[in-house]
Coordinates of C-alpha atoms in Angstrom, one line a residue:
Chain I
X1316 CA -16.8 -11.0 27.8
X1317 CA -20.2 -12.2 28.8
X1318 CA -19.6 -15.5 30.5
X1319 CA -16.5 -16.7 32.1
X1320 CA -15.0 -19.6 30.2
X1321 CA -11.4 -20.2 31.0
X1322 CA -11.1 -23.0 28.4
X1323 CA -12.4 -20.8 25.6
X1324 CA -9.9 -18.0 26.7
X1325 CA -7.1 -20.5 26.5
X1326 CA -8.1 -21.4 23.0
X1327 CA -8.2 -17.7 22.1
X1328 CA -4.7 -17.2 23.5
X1329 CA -3.5 -20.2 21.5
X1330 CA -5.0 -18.9 18.2
X1331 CA -3.5 -15.4 18.8
X1332 CA -0.1 -16.8 19.7
X1333 CA -0.2 -19.0 16.5
X1334 CA -1.2 -15.9 14.5
X1335 CA 1.7 -13.8 16.0
X1336 CA 4.1 -16.7 15.2
X1337 CA 3.0 -17.0 11.6
X1338 CA 3.3 -13.2 11.2
X1339 CA 6.7 -13.1 12.8
X1340 CA 8.3 -16.3 11.5
X1341 CA 9.4 -15.0 8.0
X1342 CA 11.1 -12.0 9.6
X1343 CA 12.7 -14.1 12.3
X1344 CA 14.1 -16.4 9.6
X1345 CA 15.4 -13.4 7.7
X1346 CA 17.2 -12.2 10.9
X1347 CA 18.8 -15.7 11.3
X1348 CA 19.8 -15.6 7.7
X1349 CA 21.4 -12.2 8.1
X1350 CA 23.5 -13.6 10.9
X1351 CA 24.7 -16.5 8.9
X1352 CA 27.5 -17.1 6.4
X1353 CA 27.1 -17.7 2.6
X1354 CA 28.1 -21.3 2.5
X1355 CA 25.7 -22.4 5.3
X1356 CA 22.8 -20.8 3.4
X1357 CA 23.9 -22.0 -0.1
X1358 CA 24.2 -25.6 1.2
X1359 CA 20.7 -25.4 2.6
X1360 CA 21.9 -25.9 6.1
X1361 CA 20.5 -22.7 7.7
X1362 CA 19.1 -23.6 11.1
X1363 CA 16.6 -21.9 13.3
X1364 CA 19.1 -20.2 15.6
X1365 CA 21.1 -17.1 15.0
X1366 CA 24.8 -17.4 14.1
X1367 CA 27.7 -15.2 14.7
X1368 CA 28.0 -13.1 11.5
X1369 CA 25.4 -10.5 12.3
X1370 CA 27.5 -7.4 12.6
X1371 CA 29.9 -8.4 9.9
X1372 CA 27.0 -8.8 7.4
X1373 CA 25.2 -5.6 8.3
X1374 CA 28.5 -3.7 8.2
X1375 CA 29.2 -5.2 4.8
X1376 CA 25.8 -4.4 3.4
X1377 CA 25.8 -0.8 4.7
X1378 CA 29.3 0.3 3.9
X1379 CA 30.9 -2.1 1.4
X1380 CA 28.1 -3.6 -0.7
X1381 CA 27.7 -7.1 -2.1
X1382 CA 30.6 -8.8 -3.8
X1383 CA 28.8 -10.0 -6.9
X1384 CA 25.5 -8.2 -7.7
X1385 CA 25.1 -4.4 -7.2
X1386 CA 28.3 -3.8 -5.3
X1387 CA 26.6 -0.7 -3.8
X1388 CA 26.9 0.2 -0.2
X1389 CA 23.3 0.2 1.0
X1390 CA 23.8 3.3 3.2
X1391 CA 23.2 5.4 0.0
X1392 CA 19.8 3.9 -0.9
X1393 CA 18.8 3.9 2.7
X1394 CA 19.4 7.6 2.8
X1395 CA 17.5 8.1 -0.5
X1396 CA 14.5 6.2 0.9
X1397 CA 14.5 8.4 3.9
X1398 CA 14.7 11.6 1.8
X1399 CA 11.9 10.3 -0.5
X1400 CA 9.6 9.3 2.4
X1401 CA 10.1 12.6 4.2
X1402 CA 9.6 14.8 1.1
X1403 CA 6.5 12.8 0.1
X1404 CA 4.9 12.8 3.5
X1405 CA 5.6 16.4 4.4
X1406 CA 4.8 17.5 0.8
X1407 CA 1.4 15.7 0.8
X1408 CA 0.5 17.2 4.2
X1409 CA 1.5 20.7 3.3
X1410 CA -0.3 21.0 0.0
X1411 CA -3.3 19.1 1.3
X1412 CA -3.6 21.4 4.3
X1413 CA -3.7 24.5 2.2
X1414 CA -6.1 23.1 -0.3
X1415 CA -8.5 21.9 2.3
X1416 CA -8.2 25.4 4.0
X1417 CA -9.1 27.1 0.7
X1418 CA -12.0 24.8 0.0
X1419 CA -13.5 25.1 3.5
X1420 CA -12.7 28.7 4.5
X1421 CA -13.3 30.6 1.2
X1422 CA -16.1 31.1 -1.2
X1423 CA -15.0 31.3 -4.9
X1424 CA -16.1 30.2 -8.3
X1425 CA -15.2 26.5 -9.2
X1426 CA -14.8 25.6 -5.5
X1427 CA -16.7 22.4 -5.9
X1428 CA -14.9 21.7 -9.2
X1429 CA -11.5 22.0 -7.6
X1430 CA -12.6 19.6 -4.9
X1431 CA -13.8 17.0 -7.4
X1432 CA -10.6 17.4 -9.5
X1433 CA -8.6 16.4 -6.4
X1434 CA -11.1 13.8 -5.4
X1435 CA -11.0 11.9 -8.7
X1436 CA -7.2 11.3 -8.5
X1437 CA -8.2 8.5 -6.1
X1438 CA -9.2 6.6 -9.2
X1439 CA -6.0 7.1 -11.1
X1440 CA -3.2 5.2 -9.3
X1441 CA 0.3 5.3 -10.8
X1442 CA -0.2 1.8 -12.2
X1443 CA -2.9 2.8 -14.7
X1444 CA -0.8 5.6 -16.2
X1445 CA 2.7 4.3 -15.9
X1446 CA 4.4 5.2 -19.2
X1447 CA 2.7 8.6 -20.0
X1448 CA 3.6 9.8 -16.5
X1449 CA 7.2 8.5 -17.0
X1450 CA 7.4 10.4 -20.3
X1451 CA 6.3 13.6 -18.7
X1452 CA 8.9 13.3 -15.9
X1453 CA 11.5 12.5 -18.5
X1454 CA 10.5 15.5 -20.7
X1455 CA 10.8 17.7 -17.6
X1456 CA 14.4 16.4 -17.1
X1457 CA 13.5 15.0 -13.7
X1458 CA 14.7 11.4 -14.2
X1459 CA 17.2 10.3 -11.4
X1460 CA 16.3 13.3 -9.2
X1461 CA 14.6 13.6 -5.9
X1462 CA 12.0 15.9 -7.5
X1463 CA 11.1 13.3 -10.1
X1464 CA 10.9 10.7 -7.5
X1465 CA 8.6 12.6 -5.2
X1466 CA 6.6 15.4 -6.8
X1467 CA 4.4 13.2 -9.0
X1468 CA 3.4 11.3 -5.8
X1469 CA 2.7 14.4 -3.7
X1470 CA -0.9 15.1 -4.8
X1471 CA -3.2 13.5 -2.3
X1472 CA -6.9 13.1 -2.3
X1473 CA -6.9 11.1 1.0
X1474 CA -5.0 13.8 2.9
X1475 CA -7.1 16.6 1.5
X1476 CA -10.3 14.7 2.4
X1477 CA -9.1 14.1 5.9
X1478 CA -8.2 17.7 6.6
X1479 CA -11.4 18.9 4.9
X1480 CA -13.3 16.5 7.2
X1481 CA -11.4 17.8 10.2
X1482 CA -11.8 21.5 9.4
X1483 CA -15.6 20.9 9.1
X1484 CA -15.6 19.9 12.8
X1485 CA -13.8 23.1 13.9
X1486 CA -16.5 25.4 15.5
X1487 CA -17.4 28.4 13.4
X1488 CA -17.1 30.6 16.5
X1489 CA -13.3 30.2 16.4
X1490 CA -13.1 31.9 13.0
X1491 CA -15.6 34.6 14.1
X1492 CA -13.5 35.3 17.2
X1493 CA -10.3 35.5 15.2
X1494 CA -11.9 37.8 12.7
X1495 CA -13.1 40.1 15.6
X1496 CA -9.5 40.1 16.8
X1497 CA -8.6 41.3 13.4
X1498 CA -6.8 38.1 12.2
X1499 CA -6.5 37.5 8.4
X1500 CA -6.5 34.1 6.7
X1501 CA -2.8 33.5 7.4
X1502 CA -3.0 34.4 11.1
X1503 CA -6.1 32.2 11.6
X1504 CA -4.5 29.3 9.7
X1505 CA -1.2 29.6 11.6
X1506 CA -2.4 30.5 15.1
X1507 CA -5.8 28.6 15.3
X1508 CA -6.2 26.0 12.7
X1509 CA -2.7 24.5 12.6
X1510 CA -2.4 23.9 16.4
X1511 CA -5.8 22.3 16.4
X1512 CA -4.8 20.0 13.5
X1513 CA -1.6 18.7 15.1
X1514 CA -3.0 15.2 15.9
X1515 CA -4.5 14.8 12.4
X1516 CA -1.2 15.9 10.9
X1517 CA 0.8 13.5 12.9
X1518 CA -1.5 10.6 12.1
X1519 CA -1.3 11.5 8.4
X1520 CA 2.5 11.7 8.6
X1521 CA 2.8 8.2 9.9
X1522 CA 0.6 6.8 7.1
X1523 CA 2.3 8.8 4.4
X1524 CA 5.8 8.1 5.6
X1525 CA 5.1 4.4 5.3
X1526 CA 3.5 5.0 1.9
X1527 CA 6.5 7.0 0.7
X1528 CA 9.1 4.6 2.1
X1529 CA 7.5 1.6 0.5
X1530 CA 7.1 3.0 -3.1
X1531 CA 8.3 0.4 -5.6
X1532 CA 7.0 0.8 -9.2
X1533 CA 7.7 4.5 -9.4
X1534 CA 11.4 4.5 -8.2
X1535 CA 11.9 1.4 -10.4
X1536 CA 11.0 3.5 -13.5
X1537 CA 12.4 6.9 -12.5
X1538 CA 15.8 5.9 -11.1
X1539 CA 18.4 4.3 -13.3
X1540 CA 21.6 5.5 -11.7
X1541 CA 22.9 3.5 -8.7
X1542 CA 23.3 6.6 -6.4
X1543 CA 19.6 7.4 -6.7
X1544 CA 18.3 4.0 -5.9
X1545 CA 16.0 3.4 -3.0
X1546 CA 16.4 0.5 -0.5
X1547 CA 13.4 -1.5 -1.6
X1548 CA 14.7 -1.5 -5.2
X1549 CA 18.1 -2.4 -3.9
X1550 CA 16.7 -5.7 -2.5
X1551 CA 15.3 -6.6 -5.9
X1552 CA 18.6 -5.8 -7.6
X1553 CA 20.4 -8.1 -5.2
X1554 CA 18.2 -11.1 -6.0
X1555 CA 19.0 -11.2 -9.7
X1556 CA 22.6 -11.9 -10.2
X1557 CA 23.8 -13.2 -13.6
X1558 CA 26.3 -16.1 -13.5
X1559 CA 26.5 -16.2 -9.7
X1560 CA 24.6 -17.2 -6.6
X1561 CA 22.5 -14.7 -4.7
X1562 CA 24.3 -13.6 -1.6
X1563 CA 21.3 -14.3 0.6
X1564 CA 22.9 -13.3 3.9
X1565 CA 23.4 -9.8 2.5
X1566 CA 20.0 -9.7 0.7
X1567 CA 18.3 -10.7 4.0
X1568 CA 20.2 -8.1 5.9
X1569 CA 19.1 -5.5 3.3
X1570 CA 15.5 -6.7 3.7
X1571 CA 15.7 -6.2 7.5
X1572 CA 17.1 -2.7 7.0
X1573 CA 14.4 -1.9 4.5
X1574 CA 11.6 -2.8 6.8
X1575 CA 13.1 -1.4 10.0
X1576 CA 12.3 2.3 9.7
X1577 CA 8.6 2.0 8.8
X1578 CA 8.0 -0.8 11.3
X1579 CA 9.6 1.2 14.1
X1580 CA 7.4 4.1 13.2
X1581 CA 4.2 2.0 13.4
X1582 CA 5.2 0.4 16.7
X1583 CA 6.3 3.6 18.4
X1584 CA 3.4 5.7 17.1
X1585 CA 0.7 2.9 17.2
X1586 CA -2.1 5.2 18.4
X1587 CA -1.4 7.8 15.7
X1588 CA -1.0 5.1 13.1
X1589 CA -4.4 3.5 14.0
X1590 CA -6.0 6.9 14.0
X1591 CA -4.5 7.8 10.6
X1592 CA -5.5 4.5 9.0
X1593 CA -9.1 4.3 10.3
X1594 CA -9.9 7.9 9.7
X1595 CA -8.4 8.4 6.2
X1596 CA -9.7 5.2 4.6
X1597 CA -13.3 5.3 5.7
Chain W
X689 CA -19.0 21.6 3.1
X690 CA -20.5 24.9 4.1
X691 CA -19.2 27.1 6.9
X692 CA -21.3 30.0 8.2
X693 CA -18.4 32.4 8.1
X694 CA -15.5 32.6 5.8
X695 CA -12.8 34.8 4.4
X696 CA -13.3 37.2 1.5
X697 CA -10.1 36.6 -0.5
X698 CA -10.4 36.6 -4.3
X699 CA -7.1 35.3 -5.5
X700 CA -5.8 33.7 -2.3
X701 CA -7.9 30.6 -2.5
X702 CA -6.7 29.9 -6.0
X703 CA -3.1 30.4 -4.9
X704 CA -3.7 28.0 -2.0
X705 CA -5.1 25.4 -4.3
X706 CA -2.5 25.9 -7.0
X707 CA 0.2 23.4 -5.9
X708 CA -2.2 20.5 -5.4
X709 CA -4.0 21.2 -8.7
X710 CA -0.8 21.7 -10.7
X711 CA 0.6 18.4 -9.5
X712 CA -2.8 16.7 -10.0
X713 CA -3.2 18.0 -13.6
X714 CA 0.4 17.5 -14.8
X715 CA 1.0 14.1 -13.3
X716 CA -2.5 12.6 -13.1
X717 CA -4.9 14.1 -15.7
X718 CA -2.5 14.7 -18.6
X719 CA -1.0 11.2 -18.4
X720 CA -4.4 9.6 -18.0
X721 CA -5.7 11.4 -21.1
X722 CA -2.5 10.5 -22.9
X723 CA -3.0 6.9 -22.0
X724 CA -6.4 7.0 -23.5
X725 CA -5.1 8.7 -26.7
X726 CA -2.1 6.4 -27.0
X727 CA -4.4 3.4 -26.8
X728 CA -5.8 4.4 -30.2
X729 CA -2.3 4.6 -31.8
X730 CA -0.2 2.0 -33.3
X731 CA 3.6 2.4 -33.4
X732 CA 5.9 0.5 -35.7
X733 CA 8.7 -1.6 -34.3
X734 CA 11.3 1.2 -34.5
X735 CA 9.1 3.9 -33.0
X736 CA 9.4 6.0 -36.1
X737 CA 5.9 6.3 -37.4
X738 CA 2.6 6.1 -35.6
X739 CA -0.8 5.9 -37.0
X740 CA -4.3 6.3 -35.5
X741 CA -6.0 2.9 -35.5
X742 CA -9.2 3.4 -33.5
X743 CA -9.9 0.3 -31.5
X744 CA -7.3 -2.0 -33.1
X745 CA -5.2 -2.2 -29.9
X746 CA -8.3 -3.3 -28.0
X747 CA -9.2 -5.8 -30.7
X748 CA -5.7 -7.2 -30.6
X749 CA -5.8 -7.4 -26.8
X750 CA -9.1 -9.3 -26.7
X751 CA -7.8 -11.7 -29.3
X752 CA -4.7 -12.4 -27.3
X753 CA -4.6 -15.5 -25.3
X754 CA -2.1 -14.0 -22.9
X755 CA -4.5 -11.2 -21.9
X756 CA -7.1 -13.7 -20.9
X757 CA -4.5 -15.6 -19.0
X758 CA -3.5 -12.4 -17.1
X759 CA -7.2 -11.7 -16.4
X760 CA -7.8 -15.2 -14.9
X761 CA -4.5 -15.0 -13.0
X762 CA -5.6 -11.7 -11.5
X763 CA -9.0 -13.1 -10.6
X764 CA -7.7 -16.2 -9.0
X765 CA -5.0 -14.2 -7.2
X766 CA -7.6 -11.7 -5.9
X767 CA -10.0 -14.4 -4.7
X768 CA -7.3 -16.4 -2.9
X769 CA -5.5 -13.5 -1.2
X770 CA -8.8 -11.8 -0.2
X771 CA -10.3 -15.0 1.2
X772 CA -7.2 -16.0 3.1
X773 CA -6.4 -12.5 4.5
X774 CA -10.0 -11.7 5.5
X775 CA -10.7 -15.1 7.2
X776 CA -7.5 -15.2 9.1
X777 CA -7.8 -11.6 10.2
X778 CA -11.4 -12.1 11.3
X779 CA -10.5 -15.2 13.3
X780 CA -7.7 -13.2 15.0
X781 CA -9.8 -10.1 15.6
X782 CA -12.6 -12.1 17.2
X783 CA -10.1 -13.5 19.7
X784 CA -8.4 -10.2 20.3
X785 CA -11.8 -8.5 21.0
X786 CA -12.3 -10.7 24.1
X787 CA -11.1 -9.3 27.3
X788 CA -7.9 -11.3 27.3
X789 CA -4.8 -10.6 29.3
X790 CA -2.3 -9.0 27.0
X791 CA -4.8 -8.1 24.3
X792 CA -2.8 -4.9 23.6
X793 CA 0.4 -6.8 23.1
X794 CA -1.2 -9.1 20.6
X795 CA -2.5 -6.2 18.8
X796 CA 0.9 -4.6 18.5
X797 CA 2.4 -7.9 17.4
X798 CA -0.2 -8.3 14.7
X799 CA -0.4 -4.9 13.0
X800 CA 3.3 -4.1 12.2
X801 CA 3.4 -6.0 8.9
X802 CA 1.3 -3.1 7.5
X803 CA 4.5 -1.2 7.4
X804 CA 6.4 -3.8 5.4
X805 CA 6.7 -3.1 1.7
X806 CA 5.0 -5.7 -0.6
X807 CA 8.4 -6.4 -2.2
X808 CA 9.9 -7.1 1.2
X809 CA 7.0 -9.4 2.0
X810 CA 7.7 -11.2 -1.3
X811 CA 11.4 -11.6 -0.6
X812 CA 10.8 -12.9 2.9
X813 CA 8.5 -15.6 1.6
X814 CA 10.8 -16.4 -1.4
X815 CA 13.6 -17.0 1.0
X816 CA 11.6 -19.5 3.0
X817 CA 10.4 -21.3 -0.1
X818 CA 13.5 -21.0 -2.4
X819 CA 13.6 -24.5 -3.8
X820 CA 17.2 -25.3 -3.2
X821 CA 18.0 -23.6 0.1
X822 CA 14.7 -22.3 1.7
X823 CA 14.0 -23.7 5.2
X824 CA 10.4 -24.5 4.4
X825 CA 11.1 -25.8 0.9
X826 CA 13.6 -28.3 2.4
X827 CA 10.8 -29.4 4.8
X828 CA 8.5 -29.9 1.8
X829 CA 11.1 -31.9 0.0
X830 CA 11.6 -34.1 3.0
X831 CA 7.9 -34.8 2.8
X832 CA 8.4 -35.8 -0.8
X833 CA 6.5 -32.8 -2.1
X834 CA 7.9 -31.7 -5.5
X835 CA 8.1 -28.0 -4.8
X836 CA 9.7 -25.5 -7.2
X837 CA 8.1 -22.1 -7.8
X838 CA 10.6 -21.3 -10.5
X839 CA 9.3 -24.1 -12.7
X840 CA 5.8 -25.0 -11.5
X841 CA 3.0 -22.5 -12.1
X842 CA 0.9 -23.7 -9.2
X843 CA 3.8 -23.4 -6.8
X844 CA 4.7 -19.9 -8.0
X845 CA 1.1 -18.7 -7.6
X846 CA 0.9 -20.3 -4.1
X847 CA 4.1 -18.4 -3.1
X848 CA 2.9 -15.0 -4.2
X849 CA -0.6 -15.6 -2.7
X850 CA 1.0 -16.5 0.7
X851 CA 3.3 -13.4 0.6
X852 CA 0.5 -11.1 -0.4
X853 CA -2.0 -12.4 2.1
X854 CA 0.6 -12.4 4.9
X855 CA 1.1 -8.7 4.5
X856 CA -2.6 -7.8 4.3
X857 CA -3.7 -9.7 7.5
X858 CA -2.6 -6.7 9.6
X859 CA -4.7 -4.2 7.8
X860 CA -7.8 -6.4 7.9
X861 CA -7.3 -7.3 11.5
X862 CA -7.2 -3.7 12.5
X863 CA -10.4 -2.8 10.8
X864 CA -12.2 -6.0 12.0
X865 CA -11.1 -5.3 15.5
X866 CA -12.4 -1.7 15.3
X867 CA -15.7 -3.0 13.8
X868 CA -16.1 -5.5 16.6
X869 CA -15.4 -3.0 19.3
X870 CA -18.0 -0.7 17.9
X871 CA -20.7 -3.3 18.4
X872 CA -22.7 -2.5 21.6
X873 CA -21.9 -5.0 24.3
X874 CA -25.5 -4.8 25.5
X875 CA -26.7 -6.6 22.4
X876 CA -24.4 -9.5 23.0
X877 CA -25.2 -9.7 26.7
X878 CA -29.0 -9.7 25.9
X879 CA -28.4 -12.6 23.5
X880 CA -26.4 -14.4 26.1
X881 CA -29.2 -14.0 28.7
X882 CA -31.6 -15.4 26.1
X883 CA -29.3 -18.5 26.1
X884 CA -27.5 -18.0 22.8
X885 CA -24.1 -19.7 22.8
X886 CA -21.0 -17.9 21.5
X887 CA -21.1 -19.5 18.1
X888 CA -24.7 -18.6 17.6
X889 CA -24.1 -15.1 18.9
X890 CA -21.3 -14.7 16.4
X891 CA -23.3 -15.7 13.3
X892 CA -26.6 -14.1 14.2
X893 CA -25.5 -10.8 15.8
X894 CA -21.8 -10.0 15.4
X895 CA -21.3 -11.2 11.8
X896 CA -24.3 -9.3 10.3
X897 CA -23.3 -6.1 12.2
X898 CA -19.7 -6.5 10.9
X899 CA -20.8 -6.9 7.3
X900 CA -20.3 -3.2 6.3
X901 CA -16.7 -3.5 7.5
X902 CA -16.3 -6.8 5.6
X903 CA -17.6 -5.2 2.4
X904 CA -15.3 -2.3 2.8
X905 CA -12.4 -4.6 3.3
X906 CA -13.4 -6.7 0.4
X907 CA -12.9 -3.8 -2.1
X908 CA -9.8 -2.6 -0.4
X909 CA -8.3 -6.1 -0.6
X910 CA -9.2 -6.4 -4.3
X911 CA -7.6 -3.0 -5.0
X912 CA -4.5 -4.1 -3.0
X913 CA -4.2 -7.3 -5.0
X914 CA -4.7 -5.6 -8.3
X915 CA -2.1 -2.8 -7.8
X916 CA 0.1 -3.1 -4.7
X917 CA 1.2 -6.7 -5.3
X918 CA 3.2 -5.5 -8.3
X919 CA 6.3 -5.4 -6.1
X920 CA 5.9 -9.0 -4.9
X921 CA 5.5 -10.3 -8.4
X922 CA 8.3 -8.3 -9.9
X923 CA 10.8 -9.4 -7.3
X924 CA 9.7 -13.0 -6.7
X925 CA 8.5 -14.5 -10.0
X926 CA 8.9 -11.9 -12.7
X927 CA 5.4 -12.9 -13.8
X928 CA 6.5 -16.4 -14.6
X929 CA 6.8 -19.3 -15.0
X930 CA 5.1 -19.0 -18.4
X931 CA 2.9 -16.1 -17.3
X932 CA 1.4 -18.0 -14.4
X933 CA 1.8 -15.0 -12.1
X934 CA 1.4 -12.2 -14.7
X935 CA -1.3 -10.0 -13.3
X936 CA -3.0 -7.2 -15.3
X937 CA -0.7 -4.5 -13.8
X938 CA 2.4 -6.6 -14.3
X939 CA 1.4 -7.1 -17.9
X940 CA 1.0 -3.3 -18.5
X941 CA 4.4 -2.8 -17.1
X942 CA 6.0 -5.6 -19.0
X943 CA 4.4 -5.0 -22.4
X944 CA 5.3 -1.3 -22.5
X945 CA 8.8 -1.7 -21.1
X946 CA 11.8 -0.5 -23.2
X947 CA 9.5 1.1 -25.8
X948 CA 7.8 -2.2 -26.5
X949 CA 4.1 -2.3 -27.3
X950 CA 3.1 1.2 -26.0
X951 CA -0.3 1.2 -27.7
X952 CA -1.2 -2.2 -26.3
X953 CA 0.1 -1.3 -22.9
X954 CA -1.9 1.9 -23.0
X955 CA -5.1 0.0 -24.0
X956 CA -4.5 -2.2 -20.9
X957 CA -4.1 0.8 -18.7
X958 CA -7.4 2.2 -19.9
X959 CA -9.2 -1.1 -19.1
X960 CA -7.5 -1.0 -15.6
X961 CA -8.7 2.6 -15.1
X962 CA -12.2 1.4 -15.8
X963 CA -11.8 -1.4 -13.2
X964 CA -10.5 1.1 -10.6
X965 CA -13.4 3.5 -11.2
X966 CA -15.8 0.6 -10.9
X967 CA -14.3 -0.6 -7.7
X968 CA -14.1 2.9 -6.2
X969 CA -17.8 3.5 -7.0
X970 CA -18.7 0.2 -5.5
X971 CA -16.8 1.0 -2.4
X972 CA -18.4 4.4 -2.0
X973 CA -21.9 3.0 -2.3
X974 CA -21.2 0.7 0.6
X975 CA -19.7 3.5 2.6
X976 CA -22.9 5.5 2.0
X977 CA -24.9 2.6 3.3
X978 CA -22.6 2.3 6.3
X979 CA -23.1 6.0 7.2
X980 CA -26.9 5.5 7.1
X981 CA -26.7 2.3 9.0

C-alpha cells in the first residue's frame, strides 16, 4: 500500500479474521453437532467443543440412515448427487463446445438466430417455468431417472458464451494452417481447438459441477422415489419428521457431507474456480 | 463474431447445434410458451374441465392480498440481503486488497461458501437459531430476547436474510477484490502524494471506479435473492409463519403444487419471467457501459 501504517494493517487483519470467523462459525457448529449425541442437542446443551460421536454419526448416516425420518442410508443420495453433478457439468461443456464451434467456425443460414435462441435461455430460469417443464418430463416418462434429473438442465447459455468468446481469441492463422495441412472440421476441433481450450473447460467444469451438485428445486420436483434422491434434498427430508424430534446430530452430519465435495473442489481448484466465475459471469 | 476463414460444411453446423437447440426448445421454450398459455386458462377444482378466461387469472392475482404480501416480502428480502452481502463483502475486499501478510489465506477462507448449496446455508443457520436448542438462540433467550422464527414473522425473515446473505458474501467479495485489483495503483499513489487520506481516497477514487462492479453485483444479488433462495425458504420456514417468508418464487411453487391453482401459478410465472427479462436487460446495459469505460 501507499503509506506504511502498522496500526491500520492491524485493524485490517482484525476485520478479516472476524469475517473469516463469521463465515466459518455455522460450519464449525455443524461439525460439533455432528460429533454429539442426540440427548445433548435436544436438551440444548451443545457446547462449542467437539464430542466423541463423530465416526459413529457419520457411519450411521452413510450406511444405516436415520431412525425416525427417512431411514435412508445417505450413501445412495450422495452417489446420485455425484452422478447428477458429473452428467450436468460434462453435458453442458460438451454441447456448448460443439455449438460454439458451429457458430464461430461455420457460415450457414440462421447462424445468428441460433445464437440468440441459446442466449435468451439466460432469461428463463427453471423457477419461471416449473410446472410446464415438469409436465414435459413426466410425459416423456423421465420422472425418477438420471435423464430427467439432468437433461433439462444441460442447455447452457453461459458455457456457450464463454467458449464462443474464447474461440474468437484463437488466431485465424491456426485454422488456415490446419486447412493447408488438409485437416477437416473434426481434426481441427480435436487436435487444435480442444487442447487450446483445456483451461477454459476446466474452469467451466468447476463452476458447473457446483451448479449441478447444488440443484434443489428441480430434483425436488422430479424425484419422488427414495433411491433417486439427491443429498441436498435428503437434508430437507430429515428436518421434517412427523411426531418425533429431528435427529440433529445426523442432519448436521448430512449437511457436512452435502457441502464437502463442492467446497473441496473450490478450495483445491481455486485458480480455475476464480477464472471460471469471473469470465463467465461478466 | 466473424472469422476470416471458416469451414464450408452445409449440414454439419446444424448437427453440431442440434443437441443444444433440442434441449433448449423442448425444456425451455415449449414450457415457457405453455406457462403463458396456461396463465389464460382456468381449471376447475377436479382438473376435469378447463376454459379460456383471458386475463382473469391475472385479475384474481392482483386482487389477492397474499400476492401483494409476497411482493413486499420479496422486495424487503432482496433489499436486506443485497445491502448486507454487498457492504460486508466490500469491507472485507478493501482489507484483503492491502498488501497484508497472509492475504491469500484470507481469500481462500472467505470464498468457499460459494460452493455451499442455499439449502445447506439455510439449515446451518436454522440449527444455530432453532428456538429450543440452537446455540445462538439460547444466547438470545439468556439476554431476554423473545426469539422464535417458527412463530414470529420478523424472526423468520431475519433468519432467512442472514442465511442468504452469509452465502452471498463470498461471491461479492471475489468480484469486489478483482475490481479493486484492477484499479491502477498509480492513481492512488498520486492522490496520496497530494495528501489525500485513506478514507478520502476510498470515497473519491476507489469507490467511483468500483461502481461498475457494484452495479453488476447489485443485479446478480437481486436475481440470487429472487430465485436461488428458494431452497433456504423451503427448508427453513416453508414460507411461514403466515406467509412472512413467502417470496414470489416460493408462491409459484406452492400455489401450483399437487395440481392446485395451475392457472394462477402460471400467471405468476409469467410475471416473474418479465422481471427476469427486465433485470437481465438492466444488467447488460451496465455491462455495455463497463466495456466502454
